[in-house]
């Protein structure tokens, strides 16, 4: 019988050795690791990375300040504010202005959203959740079960003058939007949905608006077409998808009339 090969110094073993490789570092290895840990380049990020983090942190702070400024600005007004969103009800329309602070650049924009006030209550009836009519106005924007609004645009907002000036411009934009939509007809609103980049996203809003206007045949046709395409209309429960539930509700309503 031959003898087993002996492992070499420094944790390296020769082929055929039964001894596992040692985790012991040599003194040179330990010195090299220690030097790397002491090195500023090894321990500290570059100034570019630090500057980016500082800039992003400052933009997040500005966003929080803007949210607070919006809340202060609407006191005594018919507007409401939550989480950086201004929203109001006037006449037949719901309008929301959502701030969009870019945390990577010195840019702020706003998303303008509009929908008929009648859309959500009808939508809740169609999906069998009429108790949601008791929810506050903010639910029409933040609620998980609410009609999607039509996005009118996302204009850039000047940051000149700081946070208070940005908040004022957001409110002015909201007021201008309310004045613009005040003269809209149902057909104009539905026409804008048809011209939207993603009309299927707004299908629940379209159907609810048609039902609220008494245009049951049009609403039912949209639902039946969606069912044939196996679309769910953004809603699915044990009782079926939105177009399925809405079609059933419409048929029952027409039969009972």
CSV table of C-alpha atoms in Angstrom, one decimal:
chain,number,residue,atom,x,y,z
A,1,UNK,CA,0.0,0.0,0.0
A,2,UNK,CA,1.3,3.4,-0.9
A,3,UNK,CA,1.2,6.4,1.4
A,4,UNK,CA,-1.3,9.2,0.9
A,5,UNK,CA,0.1,12.4,-0.6
A,6,UNK,CA,0.7,15.0,2.0
A,7,UNK,CA,-1.0,18.5,1.7
A,8,UNK,CA,1.2,21.4,0.9
A,9,UNK,CA,1.7,24.5,3.1
A,10,UNK,CA,-0.8,27.3,2.9
A,11,UNK,CA,-4.0,25.2,2.6
A,12,UNK,CA,-3.3,23.9,-0.9
A,13,UNK,CA,-3.4,20.1,-1.3
A,14,UNK,CA,-2.1,17.8,-3.8
A,15,UNK,CA,-4.3,15.6,-6.0
A,16,UNK,CA,-5.7,12.6,-4.2
A,17,UNK,CA,-5.4,14.1,-0.8
A,18,UNK,CA,-8.3,13.3,1.6
A,19,UNK,CA,-7.8,16.5,3.5
A,20,UNK,CA,-10.2,19.3,2.8
A,21,UNK,CA,-8.9,22.6,1.6
A,22,UNK,CA,-8.2,24.9,4.5
A,23,UNK,CA,-9.9,28.2,4.9
A,24,UNK,CA,-6.8,29.6,6.6
A,25,UNK,CA,-5.4,32.6,4.8
A,26,UNK,CA,-1.7,33.3,4.7
A,27,UNK,CA,-0.3,36.3,6.4
A,28,UNK,CA,0.1,38.0,2.9
A,29,UNK,CA,-3.6,37.4,2.2
A,30,UNK,CA,-4.7,38.8,5.5
A,31,UNK,CA,-2.5,41.9,4.9
A,32,UNK,CA,-4.0,42.4,1.5
A,33,UNK,CA,-7.6,42.2,2.7
A,34,UNK,CA,-6.9,44.5,5.6
A,35,UNK,CA,-5.3,47.1,3.2
A,36,UNK,CA,-8.4,46.9,0.9
A,37,UNK,CA,-10.7,47.5,3.8
A,38,UNK,CA,-8.7,50.6,4.9
A,39,UNK,CA,-8.6,51.9,1.3
A,40,UNK,CA,-11.1,54.8,0.8
A,41,UNK,CA,-11.9,53.5,-2.7
A,42,UNK,CA,-12.9,50.2,-1.2
A,43,UNK,CA,-15.1,51.6,1.6
A,44,UNK,CA,-16.6,54.8,0.2
A,45,UNK,CA,-18.8,55.2,-2.8
A,46,UNK,CA,-17.7,57.7,-5.4
A,47,UNK,CA,-18.7,61.3,-5.0
A,48,UNK,CA,-21.0,60.9,-8.0
A,49,UNK,CA,-23.0,58.2,-6.2
A,50,UNK,CA,-23.1,60.4,-3.1
A,51,UNK,CA,-24.3,63.4,-5.1
A,52,UNK,CA,-27.1,61.3,-6.8
A,53,UNK,CA,-28.3,60.1,-3.4
A,54,UNK,CA,-28.3,63.6,-2.0
A,55,UNK,CA,-30.2,64.9,-5.0
A,56,UNK,CA,-32.8,62.1,-4.9
A,57,UNK,CA,-33.3,62.6,-1.1
A,58,UNK,CA,-33.8,66.4,-1.7
A,59,UNK,CA,-36.4,65.7,-4.4
A,60,UNK,CA,-38.3,63.3,-2.1
A,61,UNK,CA,-38.2,66.0,0.6
A,62,UNK,CA,-39.6,68.5,-1.9
A,63,UNK,CA,-42.4,66.1,-2.8
A,64,UNK,CA,-43.4,65.8,0.9
A,65,UNK,CA,-43.3,69.6,1.2
A,66,UNK,CA,-45.5,70.0,-1.9
A,67,UNK,CA,-48.0,67.6,-0.5
A,68,UNK,CA,-48.2,69.7,2.7
A,69,UNK,CA,-48.4,72.9,0.7
A,70,UNK,CA,-51.3,71.6,-1.3
A,71,UNK,CA,-53.2,70.7,2.0
A,72,UNK,CA,-52.6,74.2,3.3
A,73,UNK,CA,-53.6,75.9,0.0
A,74,UNK,CA,-57.0,74.3,-0.2
A,75,UNK,CA,-58.2,75.3,3.2
A,76,UNK,CA,-61.5,77.2,2.9
A,77,UNK,CA,-61.9,76.1,-0.7
A,78,UNK,CA,-64.0,73.4,-2.3
A,79,UNK,CA,-61.0,71.4,-3.3
A,80,UNK,CA,-59.6,68.5,-1.2
A,81,UNK,CA,-56.1,67.2,-1.0
A,82,UNK,CA,-54.6,63.8,-0.2
A,83,UNK,CA,-51.2,62.2,-0.9
A,84,UNK,CA,-50.3,65.0,-3.4
A,85,UNK,CA,-53.6,64.8,-5.3
A,86,UNK,CA,-56.0,67.7,-5.5
A,87,UNK,CA,-59.6,66.7,-6.4
A,88,UNK,CA,-63.0,68.4,-6.5
A,89,UNK,CA,-66.6,67.8,-7.6
A,90,UNK,CA,-68.3,70.5,-9.5
A,91,UNK,CA,-71.6,70.2,-11.4
A,92,UNK,CA,-71.6,66.8,-13.1
A,93,UNK,CA,-67.8,66.3,-13.1
A,94,UNK,CA,-65.1,64.9,-10.9
A,95,UNK,CA,-61.6,66.3,-11.5
A,96,UNK,CA,-58.3,65.3,-10.0
A,97,UNK,CA,-54.8,66.8,-10.3
A,98,UNK,CA,-52.0,64.5,-9.3
A,99,UNK,CA,-48.6,65.9,-8.8
A,100,UNK,CA,-45.7,63.9,-10.3
A,101,UNK,CA,-42.4,65.1,-8.9
A,102,UNK,CA,-39.5,63.6,-10.8
A,103,UNK,CA,-36.9,62.5,-8.2
A,104,UNK,CA,-34.2,62.1,-10.8
A,105,UNK,CA,-34.5,65.5,-12.4
A,106,UNK,CA,-35.6,69.0,-11.5
A,107,UNK,CA,-39.0,68.5,-13.2
A,108,UNK,CA,-42.6,68.4,-11.9
A,109,UNK,CA,-45.6,67.5,-13.9
A,110,UNK,CA,-49.3,67.0,-13.2
A,111,UNK,CA,-51.7,64.3,-14.3
A,112,UNK,CA,-55.2,65.6,-15.1
A,113,UNK,CA,-58.1,63.2,-14.6
A,114,UNK,CA,-61.8,63.6,-15.3
A,115,UNK,CA,-64.9,61.5,-15.1
A,116,UNK,CA,-68.7,62.1,-14.7
A,117,UNK,CA,-69.9,62.1,-11.1
A,118,UNK,CA,-72.6,59.6,-12.0
A,119,UNK,CA,-70.2,57.0,-13.3
A,120,UNK,CA,-69.0,55.5,-10.0
A,121,UNK,CA,-72.4,55.1,-8.3
A,122,UNK,CA,-73.7,53.3,-11.3
A,123,UNK,CA,-70.5,51.2,-11.6
A,124,UNK,CA,-70.9,50.1,-7.9
A,125,UNK,CA,-74.5,49.1,-8.7
A,126,UNK,CA,-73.4,47.1,-11.7
A,127,UNK,CA,-70.8,45.1,-9.7
A,128,UNK,CA,-73.1,44.5,-6.8
A,129,UNK,CA,-71.4,46.9,-4.3
A,130,UNK,CA,-74.0,49.7,-3.8
A,131,UNK,CA,-72.8,50.4,-0.3
A,132,UNK,CA,-69.7,52.1,-1.7
A,133,UNK,CA,-71.9,55.1,-2.5
A,134,UNK,CA,-71.3,56.0,1.1
A,135,UNK,CA,-67.5,56.4,0.6
A,136,UNK,CA,-65.9,59.8,0.7
A,137,UNK,CA,-65.0,61.7,-2.5
A,138,UNK,CA,-61.4,60.6,-2.3
A,139,UNK,CA,-62.5,57.0,-2.9
A,140,UNK,CA,-63.3,57.9,-6.5
A,141,UNK,CA,-59.5,58.4,-7.0
A,142,UNK,CA,-57.8,56.1,-4.5
A,143,UNK,CA,-60.4,53.3,-4.2
A,144,UNK,CA,-59.5,49.9,-5.6
A,145,UNK,CA,-63.1,49.5,-6.8
A,146,UNK,CA,-63.8,52.7,-8.8
A,147,UNK,CA,-64.2,53.7,-12.4
A,148,UNK,CA,-60.9,54.7,-14.1
A,149,UNK,CA,-60.8,58.4,-15.0
A,150,UNK,CA,-60.0,59.8,-18.4
A,151,UNK,CA,-56.4,61.2,-18.4
A,152,UNK,CA,-56.6,64.6,-20.2
A,153,UNK,CA,-52.8,65.2,-20.1
A,154,UNK,CA,-49.7,65.4,-18.1
A,155,UNK,CA,-48.4,69.0,-18.5
A,156,UNK,CA,-45.1,70.1,-17.0
A,157,UNK,CA,-45.3,72.5,-14.1
A,158,UNK,CA,-42.8,75.3,-13.6
A,159,UNK,CA,-40.8,75.0,-10.4
A,160,UNK,CA,-39.9,78.6,-10.3
A,161,UNK,CA,-40.8,80.2,-7.0
A,162,UNK,CA,-40.4,77.0,-5.0
A,163,UNK,CA,-43.0,74.6,-3.4
A,164,UNK,CA,-45.7,77.2,-2.6
A,165,UNK,CA,-45.7,78.4,-6.3
A,166,UNK,CA,-45.9,74.8,-7.6
A,167,UNK,CA,-48.9,74.1,-5.3
A,168,UNK,CA,-50.6,77.3,-6.6
A,169,UNK,CA,-50.0,76.3,-10.2
A,170,UNK,CA,-51.5,72.8,-9.6
A,171,UNK,CA,-54.6,74.4,-8.1
A,172,UNK,CA,-54.9,76.8,-11.0
A,173,UNK,CA,-54.6,74.0,-13.4
A,174,UNK,CA,-57.4,72.1,-11.6
A,175,UNK,CA,-59.7,75.2,-11.8
A,176,UNK,CA,-59.0,75.6,-15.5
A,177,UNK,CA,-59.8,72.0,-16.1
A,178,UNK,CA,-63.1,72.2,-14.2
A,179,UNK,CA,-64.1,75.2,-16.3
A,180,UNK,CA,-63.2,73.4,-19.5
A,181,UNK,CA,-65.2,70.2,-18.7
A,182,UNK,CA,-68.2,72.1,-17.3
A,183,UNK,CA,-69.6,72.5,-20.9
A,184,UNK,CA,-68.9,69.0,-22.0
A,185,UNK,CA,-71.8,66.7,-23.1
A,186,UNK,CA,-71.9,63.0,-22.5
A,187,UNK,CA,-71.1,62.3,-26.2
A,188,UNK,CA,-68.1,64.6,-26.0
A,189,UNK,CA,-66.7,62.7,-23.0
A,190,UNK,CA,-67.4,59.3,-24.7
A,191,UNK,CA,-65.8,60.6,-27.8
A,192,UNK,CA,-62.6,61.4,-25.9
A,193,UNK,CA,-62.6,57.9,-24.4
A,194,UNK,CA,-62.9,56.4,-27.9
A,195,UNK,CA,-59.9,58.5,-29.0
A,196,UNK,CA,-57.8,57.5,-25.9
A,197,UNK,CA,-54.7,55.5,-26.4
A,198,UNK,CA,-56.2,52.6,-24.4
A,199,UNK,CA,-60.1,52.7,-24.6
A,200,UNK,CA,-60.5,49.2,-23.1
A,201,UNK,CA,-59.0,50.5,-19.8
A,202,UNK,CA,-62.0,52.9,-19.6
A,203,UNK,CA,-64.7,50.3,-20.5
A,204,UNK,CA,-66.3,50.4,-17.0
A,205,UNK,CA,-66.5,54.2,-17.2
A,206,UNK,CA,-68.0,54.0,-20.6
A,207,UNK,CA,-70.7,51.5,-19.7
A,208,UNK,CA,-71.5,53.2,-16.4
A,209,UNK,CA,-71.9,56.6,-18.2
A,210,UNK,CA,-74.1,55.0,-20.9
A,211,UNK,CA,-76.3,53.4,-18.3
A,212,UNK,CA,-76.6,56.6,-16.3
A,213,UNK,CA,-77.7,58.3,-19.5
A,214,UNK,CA,-80.4,55.7,-20.1
A,215,UNK,CA,-78.6,54.3,-23.2
A,216,UNK,CA,-79.1,50.6,-22.1
A,217,UNK,CA,-78.9,49.1,-25.6
A,218,UNK,CA,-75.5,50.6,-26.3
A,219,UNK,CA,-74.1,49.6,-22.8
A,220,UNK,CA,-75.4,46.1,-23.2
A,221,UNK,CA,-73.8,45.7,-26.7
A,222,UNK,CA,-70.4,46.8,-25.3
A,223,UNK,CA,-70.7,44.3,-22.5
A,224,UNK,CA,-71.6,41.4,-24.8
A,225,UNK,CA,-68.8,42.3,-27.2
A,226,UNK,CA,-66.3,42.3,-24.3
A,227,UNK,CA,-67.6,39.0,-23.1
A,228,UNK,CA,-67.2,37.5,-26.5
A,229,UNK,CA,-63.5,38.7,-26.5
A,230,UNK,CA,-63.1,37.3,-23.0
A,231,UNK,CA,-62.2,40.7,-21.6
A,232,UNK,CA,-62.8,41.2,-17.8
A,233,UNK,CA,-63.1,45.0,-17.8
A,234,UNK,CA,-60.7,45.4,-15.0
A,235,UNK,CA,-62.9,43.5,-12.6
A,236,UNK,CA,-63.3,39.9,-11.8
A,237,UNK,CA,-65.1,38.2,-8.9
A,238,UNK,CA,-66.8,34.9,-8.1
A,239,UNK,CA,-69.9,36.3,-9.8
A,240,UNK,CA,-68.1,36.9,-13.0
A,241,UNK,CA,-66.2,39.7,-14.8
A,242,UNK,CA,-67.4,43.3,-15.1
A,243,UNK,CA,-69.0,42.9,-18.6
A,244,UNK,CA,-70.7,39.7,-17.4
A,245,UNK,CA,-72.1,41.3,-14.2
A,246,UNK,CA,-73.0,44.5,-16.0
A,247,UNK,CA,-74.8,42.7,-18.8
A,248,UNK,CA,-76.8,40.7,-16.3
A,249,UNK,CA,-77.7,43.9,-14.4
A,250,UNK,CA,-78.8,45.7,-17.6
A,251,UNK,CA,-80.9,42.8,-18.8
A,252,UNK,CA,-82.7,42.6,-15.4
A,253,UNK,CA,-83.2,46.3,-15.3
A,254,UNK,CA,-84.7,46.4,-18.8
A,255,UNK,CA,-86.9,43.5,-18.1
A,256,UNK,CA,-88.2,45.1,-14.9
A,257,UNK,CA,-89.0,48.4,-16.6
